[in-house]
mmCIF file of C-alpha atoms in Angstrom:
data_model
loop_
_atom_site.group_PDB
_atom_site.id
_atom_site.type_symbol
_atom_site.label_atom_id
_atom_site.label_comp_id
_atom_site.label_asym_id
_atom_site.label_seq_id
_atom_site.Cartn_x
_atom_site.Cartn_y
_atom_site.Cartn_z
ATOM 1 C CA UNK T 1 23.113 125.882 -71.312
ATOM 2 C CA UNK T 2 22.141 124.463 -68.045
ATOM 3 C CA UNK T 3 22.114 120.249 -67.905
ATOM 4 C CA UNK T 4 18.340 118.984 -68.110
ATOM 5 C CA UNK T 5 17.922 117.257 -64.508
ATOM 6 C CA UNK T 6 17.781 113.770 -65.475
ATOM 7 C CA UNK T 7 21.543 114.328 -66.910
ATOM 8 C CA UNK T 8 22.398 115.736 -63.766
ATOM 9 C CA UNK T 9 20.545 112.555 -62.033
ATOM 10 C CA UNK T 10 22.795 110.750 -63.924
ATOM 11 C CA UNK T 11 25.474 111.971 -63.146
ATOM 12 C CA UNK T 12 24.785 112.429 -59.989
ATOM 13 C CA UNK T 13 24.282 108.350 -59.911
ATOM 14 C CA UNK T 14 27.294 107.752 -61.827
ATOM 15 C CA UNK T 15 29.646 109.714 -58.688
ATOM 16 C CA UNK T 16 27.929 108.124 -56.367
ATOM 17 C CA UNK T 17 28.736 104.633 -57.482
ATOM 18 C CA UNK T 18 30.382 103.326 -55.430
ATOM 19 C CA UNK T 19 28.420 104.231 -52.903
ATOM 20 C CA UNK T 20 25.377 102.837 -54.406
ATOM 21 C CA UNK T 21 27.315 99.365 -54.588
ATOM 22 C CA UNK T 22 28.722 99.565 -51.243
ATOM 23 C CA UNK T 23 25.260 99.531 -50.104
ATOM 24 C CA UNK T 24 23.780 97.014 -52.548
ATOM 25 C CA UNK T 25 26.824 94.587 -50.750
ATOM 26 C CA UNK T 26 25.727 95.392 -47.114
ATOM 27 C CA UNK T 27 21.904 95.405 -48.026
ATOM 28 C CA UNK T 28 22.612 91.894 -50.077
ATOM 29 C CA UNK T 29 24.338 90.519 -46.752
ATOM 30 C CA UNK T 30 21.443 91.661 -44.388
ATOM 31 C CA UNK T 31 18.954 88.980 -46.490
ATOM 32 C CA UNK T 32 22.417 86.165 -46.379
ATOM 33 C CA UNK T 33 22.109 85.805 -42.686
ATOM 34 C CA UNK T 34 18.906 86.545 -41.629
ATOM 35 C CA UNK T 35 17.900 83.933 -44.289
ATOM 36 C CA UNK T 36 19.866 81.336 -42.657
ATOM 37 C CA UNK T 37 18.983 82.102 -39.812
ATOM 38 C CA UNK T 38 15.485 81.229 -40.617
ATOM 39 C CA UNK T 39 14.485 84.607 -40.124
ATOM 40 C CA UNK T 40 10.852 85.383 -41.158
ATOM 41 C CA UNK T 41 10.490 87.307 -44.312
ATOM 42 C CA UNK T 42 8.276 89.765 -43.296
ATOM 43 C CA UNK T 43 10.528 90.862 -41.120
ATOM 44 C CA UNK T 44 12.955 90.895 -43.825
ATOM 45 C CA UNK T 45 11.828 92.815 -46.140
ATOM 46 C CA UNK T 46 10.427 94.964 -43.908
ATOM 47 C CA UNK T 47 13.662 96.552 -42.380
ATOM 48 C CA UNK T 48 14.591 96.296 -46.310
ATOM 49 C CA UNK T 49 12.213 99.233 -46.655
ATOM 50 C CA UNK T 50 12.951 100.892 -43.978
ATOM 51 C CA UNK T 51 15.948 101.518 -44.512
ATOM 52 C CA UNK T 52 15.516 101.899 -48.205
ATOM 53 C CA UNK T 53 13.256 105.030 -47.352
ATOM 54 C CA UNK T 54 16.029 106.608 -45.448
ATOM 55 C CA UNK T 55 18.385 105.886 -47.763
ATOM 56 C CA UNK T 56 15.851 108.128 -50.820
ATOM 57 C CA UNK T 57 15.423 111.158 -48.255
ATOM 58 C CA UNK T 58 18.980 111.475 -47.402
ATOM 59 C CA UNK T 59 19.790 110.226 -51.595
ATOM 60 C CA UNK T 60 17.116 113.297 -52.948
ATOM 61 C CA UNK T 61 18.433 116.152 -50.055
ATOM 62 C CA UNK T 62 22.147 115.104 -51.258
ATOM 63 C CA UNK T 63 20.983 114.954 -55.031
ATOM 64 C CA UNK T 64 19.431 118.889 -54.656
ATOM 65 C CA UNK T 65 22.406 120.154 -52.990
ATOM 66 C CA UNK T 66 24.690 118.879 -55.411
ATOM 67 C CA UNK T 67 22.184 120.159 -58.210
ATOM 68 C CA UNK T 68 22.607 123.732 -55.889
ATOM 69 C CA UNK T 69 26.270 123.470 -56.528
ATOM 70 C CA UNK T 70 25.903 123.232 -60.117
ATOM 71 C CA UNK T 71 23.837 125.637 -60.851
ATOM 72 C CA UNK T 72 27.004 127.816 -58.627
ATOM 73 C CA UNK T 73 29.337 126.573 -60.375
ATOM 74 C CA UNK T 74 27.661 127.458 -63.939
ATOM 75 C CA UNK T 75 26.988 131.300 -63.241
ATOM 76 C CA UNK T 76 30.969 131.146 -61.922
ATOM 77 C CA UNK T 77 32.112 129.241 -64.841
ATOM 78 C CA UNK T 78 30.459 132.494 -67.281
ATOM 79 C CA UNK T 79 31.996 135.323 -64.458
ATOM 80 C CA UNK T 80 35.562 133.241 -64.176
ATOM 81 C CA UNK T 81 37.404 135.912 -66.392
ATOM 82 C CA UNK T 82 36.474 138.605 -63.260
ATOM 83 C CA UNK T 83 35.967 137.561 -60.383
ATOM 84 C CA UNK T 84 35.923 134.318 -57.949
ATOM 85 C CA UNK T 85 32.264 136.178 -56.309
ATOM 86 C CA UNK T 86 30.153 133.740 -55.521
ATOM 87 C CA UNK T 87 32.832 130.201 -55.177
ATOM 88 C CA UNK T 88 30.471 126.950 -52.808
ATOM 89 C CA UNK T 89 31.918 126.890 -49.305
ATOM 90 C CA UNK T 90 34.210 123.832 -49.600
ATOM 91 C CA UNK T 91 33.120 120.521 -47.944
ATOM 92 C CA UNK T 92 35.694 119.129 -46.851
ATOM 93 C CA UNK T 93 39.191 119.065 -46.636
ATOM 94 C CA UNK T 94 39.938 118.527 -50.238
ATOM 95 C CA UNK T 95 37.531 120.564 -51.908
ATOM 96 C CA UNK T 96 39.589 123.200 -49.844
ATOM 97 C CA UNK T 97 42.353 122.200 -51.334
ATOM 98 C CA UNK T 98 40.727 122.582 -54.364
ATOM 99 C CA UNK T 99 38.919 126.121 -54.149
ATOM 100 C CA UNK T 100 42.902 127.385 -52.737
ATOM 101 C CA UNK T 101 44.562 125.988 -55.921
ATOM 102 C CA UNK T 102 42.263 127.664 -58.022
ATOM 103 C CA UNK T 103 42.438 130.783 -56.052
ATOM 104 C CA UNK T 104 46.084 130.798 -56.404
ATOM 105 C CA UNK T 105 46.245 130.393 -60.095
ATOM 106 C CA UNK T 106 42.879 133.287 -60.682
ATOM 107 C CA UNK T 107 45.408 135.454 -59.301
ATOM 108 C CA UNK T 108 48.824 134.887 -60.944
ATOM 109 C CA UNK T 109 46.296 135.068 -63.923
ATOM 110 C CA UNK T 110 45.212 138.580 -62.557
ATOM 111 C CA UNK T 111 49.013 139.067 -61.615
ATOM 112 C CA UNK T 112 50.255 138.093 -65.774
ATOM 113 C CA UNK T 113 46.884 140.016 -67.797
ATOM 114 C CA UNK T 114 48.012 143.475 -65.391
ATOM 115 C CA UNK T 115 51.787 142.832 -66.497
ATOM 116 C CA UNK T 116 50.598 141.955 -70.081
ATOM 117 C CA UNK T 117 48.406 145.077 -69.893
ATOM 118 C CA UNK T 118 51.155 147.781 -68.702
ATOM 119 C CA UNK T 119 53.461 146.293 -71.438
ATOM 120 C CA UNK T 120 51.989 146.726 -74.611
ATOM 121 C CA UNK T 121 50.414 150.129 -73.317
ATOM 122 C CA UNK T 122 54.314 150.727 -72.451
ATOM 123 C CA UNK T 123 55.105 149.803 -75.767
ATOM 124 C CA UNK T 124 52.050 151.718 -78.129
ATOM 125 C CA UNK T 125 53.348 154.759 -75.871
ATOM 126 C CA UNK T 126 57.362 154.186 -76.644
ATOM 127 C CA UNK T 127 55.909 153.395 -81.108
ATOM 128 C CA UNK T 128 53.734 156.090 -81.112
ATOM 129 C CA UNK T 129 56.773 158.380 -79.919
ATOM 130 C CA UNK T 130 58.734 156.874 -82.366
ATOM 131 C CA UNK T 131 56.072 157.411 -85.097
ATOM 132 C CA UNK T 132 56.421 160.610 -84.292
ATOM 133 C CA UNK T 133 60.133 161.186 -84.093
ATOM 134 C CA UNK T 134 60.240 159.760 -87.530
ATOM 135 C CA UNK T 135 57.495 162.543 -89.494
ATOM 136 C CA UNK T 136 60.365 164.682 -87.973
ATOM 137 C CA UNK T 137 63.759 163.515 -90.791
ATOM 138 C CA UNK T 138 60.561 162.252 -92.435
ATOM 139 C CA UNK T 139 59.150 166.269 -93.510
ATOM 140 C CA UNK T 140 62.668 167.747 -92.839
ATOM 141 C CA UNK T 141 63.523 164.905 -96.572
ATOM 142 C CA UNK T 142 60.936 165.991 -98.886
ATOM 143 C CA UNK T 143 61.764 169.424 -98.134
ATOM 144 C CA UNK T 144 64.771 169.536 -99.162
ATOM 145 C CA UNK T 145 63.917 167.235 -102.156
ATOM 146 C CA UNK T 146 62.225 168.506 -105.443
ATOM 147 C CA UNK T 147 59.484 167.433 -107.373
ATOM 148 C CA UNK T 148 60.904 168.652 -110.445
ATOM 149 C CA UNK T 149 64.619 166.605 -110.178
ATOM 150 C CA UNK T 150 64.365 163.015 -111.445
ATOM 151 C CA UNK T 151 66.172 161.502 -108.936
ATOM 152 C CA UNK T 152 64.727 163.719 -106.199
ATOM 153 C CA UNK T 153 61.224 163.054 -107.796
ATOM 154 C CA UNK T 154 62.373 158.849 -107.076
ATOM 155 C CA UNK T 155 62.940 159.623 -103.844
ATOM 156 C CA UNK T 156 60.211 161.446 -102.478
ATOM 157 C CA UNK T 157 58.149 158.782 -103.375
ATOM 158 C CA UNK T 158 60.321 156.032 -101.247
ATOM 159 C CA UNK T 159 59.979 158.566 -98.828
ATOM 160 C CA UNK T 160 56.157 158.792 -99.418
ATOM 161 C CA UNK T 161 56.301 154.985 -98.961
ATOM 162 C CA UNK T 162 57.518 155.203 -95.776
ATOM 163 C CA UNK T 163 56.056 157.663 -94.302
ATOM 164 C CA UNK T 164 52.704 155.047 -95.278
ATOM 165 C CA UNK T 165 54.561 152.515 -93.767
ATOM 166 C CA UNK T 166 55.091 154.733 -90.651
ATOM 167 C CA UNK T 167 51.504 155.915 -90.213
ATOM 168 C CA UNK T 168 50.692 151.290 -90.514
ATOM 169 C CA UNK T 169 52.941 149.930 -87.601
ATOM 170 C CA UNK T 170 51.070 153.192 -85.227
ATOM 171 C CA UNK T 171 47.323 151.439 -86.978
ATOM 172 C CA UNK T 172 47.749 148.155 -86.432
ATOM 173 C CA UNK T 173 49.306 148.830 -82.745
ATOM 174 C CA UNK T 174 45.717 151.531 -82.084
ATOM 175 C CA UNK T 175 43.658 148.575 -83.608
ATOM 176 C CA UNK T 176 45.196 146.016 -81.212
ATOM 177 C CA UNK T 177 43.603 147.424 -78.361
ATOM 178 C CA UNK T 178 39.693 147.688 -76.974
ATOM 179 C CA UNK T 179 39.288 150.543 -77.296
ATOM 180 C CA UNK T 180 40.638 153.249 -80.179
ATOM 181 C CA UNK T 181 39.924 157.597 -80.777
ATOM 182 C CA UNK T 182 36.872 157.165 -82.756
ATOM 183 C CA UNK T 183 35.188 160.705 -83.029
ATOM 184 C CA UNK T 184 32.267 159.818 -85.164
ATOM 185 C CA UNK T 185 30.735 162.940 -87.195
ATOM 186 C CA UNK T 186 29.145 163.449 -90.766
ATOM 187 C CA UNK T 187 31.591 164.275 -93.310
ATOM 188 C CA UNK T 188 32.265 164.933 -96.253
ATOM 189 C CA UNK T 189 33.020 162.494 -98.533
ATOM 190 C CA UNK T 190 34.672 164.665 -101.558
ATOM 191 C CA UNK T 191 36.912 166.420 -99.529
ATOM 192 C CA UNK T 192 38.666 162.833 -97.896
ATOM 193 C CA UNK T 193 39.049 162.033 -101.264
ATOM 194 C CA UNK T 194 39.844 164.791 -103.085
ATOM 195 C CA UNK T 195 42.582 164.783 -99.508
ATOM 196 C CA UNK T 196 43.828 161.209 -100.227
ATOM 197 C CA UNK T 197 43.948 161.840 -104.123
ATOM 198 C CA UNK T 198 46.077 164.824 -103.772
ATOM 199 C CA UNK T 199 48.697 163.247 -101.971
ATOM 200 C CA UNK T 200 49.678 160.217 -103.943
ATOM 201 C CA UNK T 201 48.930 163.268 -107.130
ATOM 202 C CA UNK T 202 53.035 162.623 -107.401
ATOM 203 C CA UNK T 203 52.571 158.542 -107.449
ATOM 204 C CA UNK T 204 49.878 159.379 -110.462
ATOM 205 C CA UNK T 205 52.196 161.734 -112.223
ATOM 206 C CA UNK T 206 55.278 159.839 -112.725
ATOM 207 C CA UNK T 207 54.021 156.565 -113.436
ATOM 208 C CA UNK T 208 51.241 158.255 -115.861
ATOM 209 C CA UNK T 209 48.198 157.315 -114.683
ATOM 210 C CA UNK T 210 44.710 158.617 -115.451
ATOM 211 C CA UNK T 211 42.680 159.481 -111.963
ATOM 212 C CA UNK T 212 38.388 159.870 -112.092
ATOM 213 C CA UNK T 213 36.839 161.383 -109.734
ATOM 214 C CA UNK T 214 33.462 161.180 -110.599
ATOM 215 C CA UNK T 215 31.970 163.988 -107.125
ATOM 216 C CA UNK T 216 30.124 162.518 -104.675
ATOM 217 C CA UNK T 217 27.942 165.085 -103.220
ATOM 218 C CA UNK T 218 27.561 163.971 -100.908
ATOM 219 C CA UNK T 219 27.971 163.369 -96.575
ATOM 220 C CA UNK T 220 28.735 159.870 -94.348
ATOM 221 C CA UNK T 221 28.717 159.928 -90.753
ATOM 222 C CA UNK T 222 31.994 158.224 -89.334
ATOM 223 C CA UNK T 223 35.753 158.840 -88.581
ATOM 224 C CA UNK T 224 37.600 160.795 -90.776
ATOM 225 C CA UNK T 225 40.552 160.843 -89.806
ATOM 226 C CA UNK T 226 40.117 156.311 -89.617
ATOM 227 C CA UNK T 227 37.877 156.678 -93.111
ATOM 228 C CA UNK T 228 41.032 158.627 -94.974
ATOM 229 C CA UNK T 229 43.554 155.942 -93.607
ATOM 230 C CA UNK T 230 41.251 152.908 -95.264
ATOM 231 C CA UNK T 231 40.945 155.153 -98.366
ATOM 232 C CA UNK T 232 44.436 155.275 -99.022
ATOM 233 C CA UNK T 233 45.507 151.985 -98.102
ATOM 234 C CA UNK T 234 43.003 151.611 -101.021
ATOM 235 C CA UNK T 235 44.381 153.918 -103.497
ATOM 236 C CA UNK T 236 47.916 152.465 -102.323
ATOM 237 C CA UNK T 237 47.726 149.257 -103.349
ATOM 238 C CA UNK T 238 45.898 150.187 -106.883
ATOM 239 C CA UNK T 239 49.122 152.944 -107.685
ATOM 240 C CA UNK T 240 51.438 149.830 -106.885
ATOM 241 C CA UNK T 241 49.394 147.009 -108.874
ATOM 242 C CA UNK T 242 48.495 149.150 -111.364
ATOM 243 C CA UNK T 243 51.885 149.948 -114.685
ATOM 244 C CA UNK T 244 48.613 151.798 -117.485
ATOM 245 C CA UNK T 245 45.789 152.727 -117.481
ATOM 246 C CA UNK T 246 43.425 154.298 -114.685
ATOM 247 C CA UNK T 247 42.244 155.238 -111.302
ATOM 248 C CA UNK T 248 38.321 155.880 -110.686
ATOM 249 C CA UNK T 249 36.359 156.984 -107.933
ATOM 250 C CA UNK T 250 32.855 156.643 -108.249
ATOM 251 C CA UNK T 251 29.910 155.677 -105.391
ATOM 252 C CA UNK T 252 28.491 152.759 -107.236
ATOM 253 C CA UNK T 253 24.916 153.223 -109.237
ATOM 254 C CA UNK T 254 22.297 151.639 -106.722
ATOM 255 C CA UNK T 255 23.934 152.220 -103.782
ATOM 256 C CA UNK T 256 24.255 155.874 -102.442
ATOM 257 C CA UNK T 257 26.966 155.451 -99.830
ATOM 258 C CA UNK T 258 28.993 153.129 -101.527
ATOM 259 C CA UNK T 259 32.146 154.691 -102.382
ATOM 260 C CA UNK T 260 34.034 152.412 -104.987
ATOM 261 C CA UNK T 261 37.821 152.442 -106.146
ATOM 262 C CA UNK T 262 38.497 150.957 -109.379
ATOM 263 C CA UNK T 263 41.348 150.416 -111.192
ATOM 264 C CA UNK T 264 43.161 148.505 -114.449
ATOM 265 C CA UNK T 265 46.146 146.558 -112.749
ATOM 266 C CA UNK T 266 47.073 143.330 -113.192
ATOM 267 C CA UNK T 267 43.525 141.883 -109.964
ATOM 268 C CA UNK T 268 43.537 139.190 -107.849
ATOM 269 C CA UNK T 269 43.857 135.946 -108.421
ATOM 270 C CA UNK T 270 40.434 133.782 -107.895
ATOM 271 C CA UNK T 271 41.988 131.382 -105.740
ATOM 272 C CA UNK T 272 42.819 134.918 -103.459
ATOM 273 C CA UNK T 273 40.208 136.942 -102.310
ATOM 274 C CA UNK T 274 38.440 135.173 -100.034
ATOM 275 C CA UNK T 275 41.165 135.597 -98.272
ATOM 276 C CA UNK T 276 43.137 139.174 -98.891
ATOM 277 C CA UNK T 277 41.578 140.392 -95.359
ATOM 278 C CA UNK T 278 43.576 137.890 -93.579
ATOM 279 C CA UNK T 279 46.112 139.378 -91.298
ATOM 280 C CA UNK T 280 50.099 138.627 -93.037
ATOM 281 C CA UNK T 281 48.545 136.872 -96.184
ATOM 282 C CA UNK T 282 50.344 138.040 -99.958
ATOM 283 C CA UNK T 283 48.585 135.414 -102.214
ATOM 284 C CA UNK T 284 50.417 135.284 -105.944
ATOM 285 C CA UNK T 285 50.663 139.114 -106.015
ATOM 286 C CA UNK T 286 52.719 139.032 -103.254
ATOM 287 C CA UNK T 287 54.946 136.335 -104.344
ATOM 288 C CA UNK T 288 55.444 137.590 -107.803
ATOM 289 C CA UNK T 289 58.449 140.726 -106.025
ATOM 290 C CA UNK T 290 55.577 143.330 -105.459
ATOM 291 C CA UNK T 291 56.319 144.699 -101.565
ATOM 292 C CA UNK T 292 53.748 143.404 -99.531
ATOM 293 C CA UNK T 293 53.317 142.890 -96.378
ATOM 294 C CA UNK T 294 49.714 141.603 -95.973
ATOM 295 C CA UNK T 295 48.274 143.832 -93.345
ATOM 296 C CA UNK T 296 46.858 146.926 -95.280
ATOM 297 C CA UNK T 297 43.755 145.497 -96.360
ATOM 298 C CA UNK T 298 43.806 143.390 -92.838
ATOM 299 C CA UNK T 299 44.011 147.012 -91.213
ATOM 300 C CA UNK T 300 40.969 148.329 -93.639
ATOM 301 C CA UNK T 301 38.691 145.714 -92.871
ATOM 302 C CA UNK T 302 39.430 146.115 -89.006
ATOM 303 C CA UNK T 303 38.879 150.544 -88.982
ATOM 304 C CA UNK T 304 35.774 149.262 -91.408
ATOM 305 C CA UNK T 305 34.449 146.698 -89.259
ATOM 306 C CA UNK T 306 35.212 148.819 -85.959
ATOM 307 C CA UNK T 307 33.489 151.720 -87.432
ATOM 308 C CA UNK T 308 30.672 149.533 -88.414
ATOM 309 C CA UNK T 309 31.465 150.254 -91.905
ATOM 310 C CA UNK T 310 31.743 147.495 -95.191
ATOM 311 C CA UNK T 311 34.043 146.417 -97.228
ATOM 312 C CA UNK T 312 35.070 144.003 -100.125
ATOM 313 C CA UNK T 313 36.709 143.190 -103.317
ATOM 314 C CA UNK T 314 35.739 142.181 -107.280
ATOM 315 C CA UNK T 315 38.869 141.079 -109.060
ATOM 316 C CA UNK T 316 39.880 139.261 -112.015
ATOM 317 C CA UNK T 317 42.744 139.092 -112.852
ATOM 318 C CA UNK T 318 44.578 141.003 -115.783
ATOM 319 C CA UNK T 319 41.575 142.954 -115.902
ATOM 320 C CA UNK T 320 41.693 145.118 -112.517
ATOM 321 C CA UNK T 321 40.423 145.794 -108.849
ATOM 322 C CA UNK T 322 37.364 146.611 -107.801
ATOM 323 C CA UNK T 323 37.005 147.603 -103.977
ATOM 324 C CA UNK T 324 33.298 149.169 -102.694
ATOM 325 C CA UNK T 325 33.652 150.620 -99.204
ATOM 326 C CA UNK T 326 29.220 150.417 -97.889
ATOM 327 C CA UNK T 327 29.893 153.688 -95.799
ATOM 328 C CA UNK T 328 25.914 153.373 -95.420
ATOM 329 C CA UNK T 329 25.212 150.897 -92.416
ATOM 330 C CA UNK T 330 25.705 153.990 -89.578
ATOM 331 C CA UNK T 331 24.039 156.506 -91.002
ATOM 332 C CA UNK T 332 21.086 157.611 -89.841
ATOM 333 C CA UNK T 333 19.210 160.203 -90.855
ATOM 334 C CA UNK T 334 18.105 163.435 -90.251
ATOM 335 C CA UNK T 335 14.310 164.176 -88.996
#
């Protein structure tokens, strides 16, 4: 925001304080000398008025120039991250030196930013390639294992977790960028939910958990791939922290497009609830021996925000957890 004129005047007077003090001292010396030589006071007063009038004109002109330069610097400050265009012309050698220093710093900043962007792109390309390469042996191992064999079934579960962590690496890297590959279109929510439940069917069976899926019979405007990742992550957490009972998927009554994923697991401590979406936060559950990275829910919240959806959690320790996905926030009704 622009400073008020009186604030600028005060700043300018403080900047010129040495000049003003020197002017006052010279005036005092002149008055003293003229008084000692017994000059007429009227002549002294007239000379003082002429000097004051000339000084006021110069002061006003320089103050107006000071205000204009201040406005220019404010505009430049708002765009300094992009360019140095609009930098006022230097008035003296010292200002020229300062501007040369600023220009060199800006060029160095641009070089660092460019290098960081290139390094990040290289890292993203490497990990993207790595993920796709790792998925090949994962798929091969899945074909070699049989679900009906007890030992193979246990290995399949661990293999599924490895695949989930591999996908999480890729999604995490993608979310750190300024852009994503979002493709928004109307999708069947039931199709997304059925695919997610089918993916974790083996875990439901091995843990003896029931799944209650109430068809929503609704469409949502979203990105199917990214929303599927969120739902799968929430289901994975529900399976991880639920030992007995069931997991339910349904639309919240009275909320047309708010999906609820509810479990009968161990729940979340009240003091941990406000921080469950923080990056790296594992809470009490993560400190009791369960493998937890503190990244899953953080990614879910970031993805939902980028999709203009909402996500919230309700939980009571020992009584289960409800995750609410508000999918209506981006939606627009057809004409």
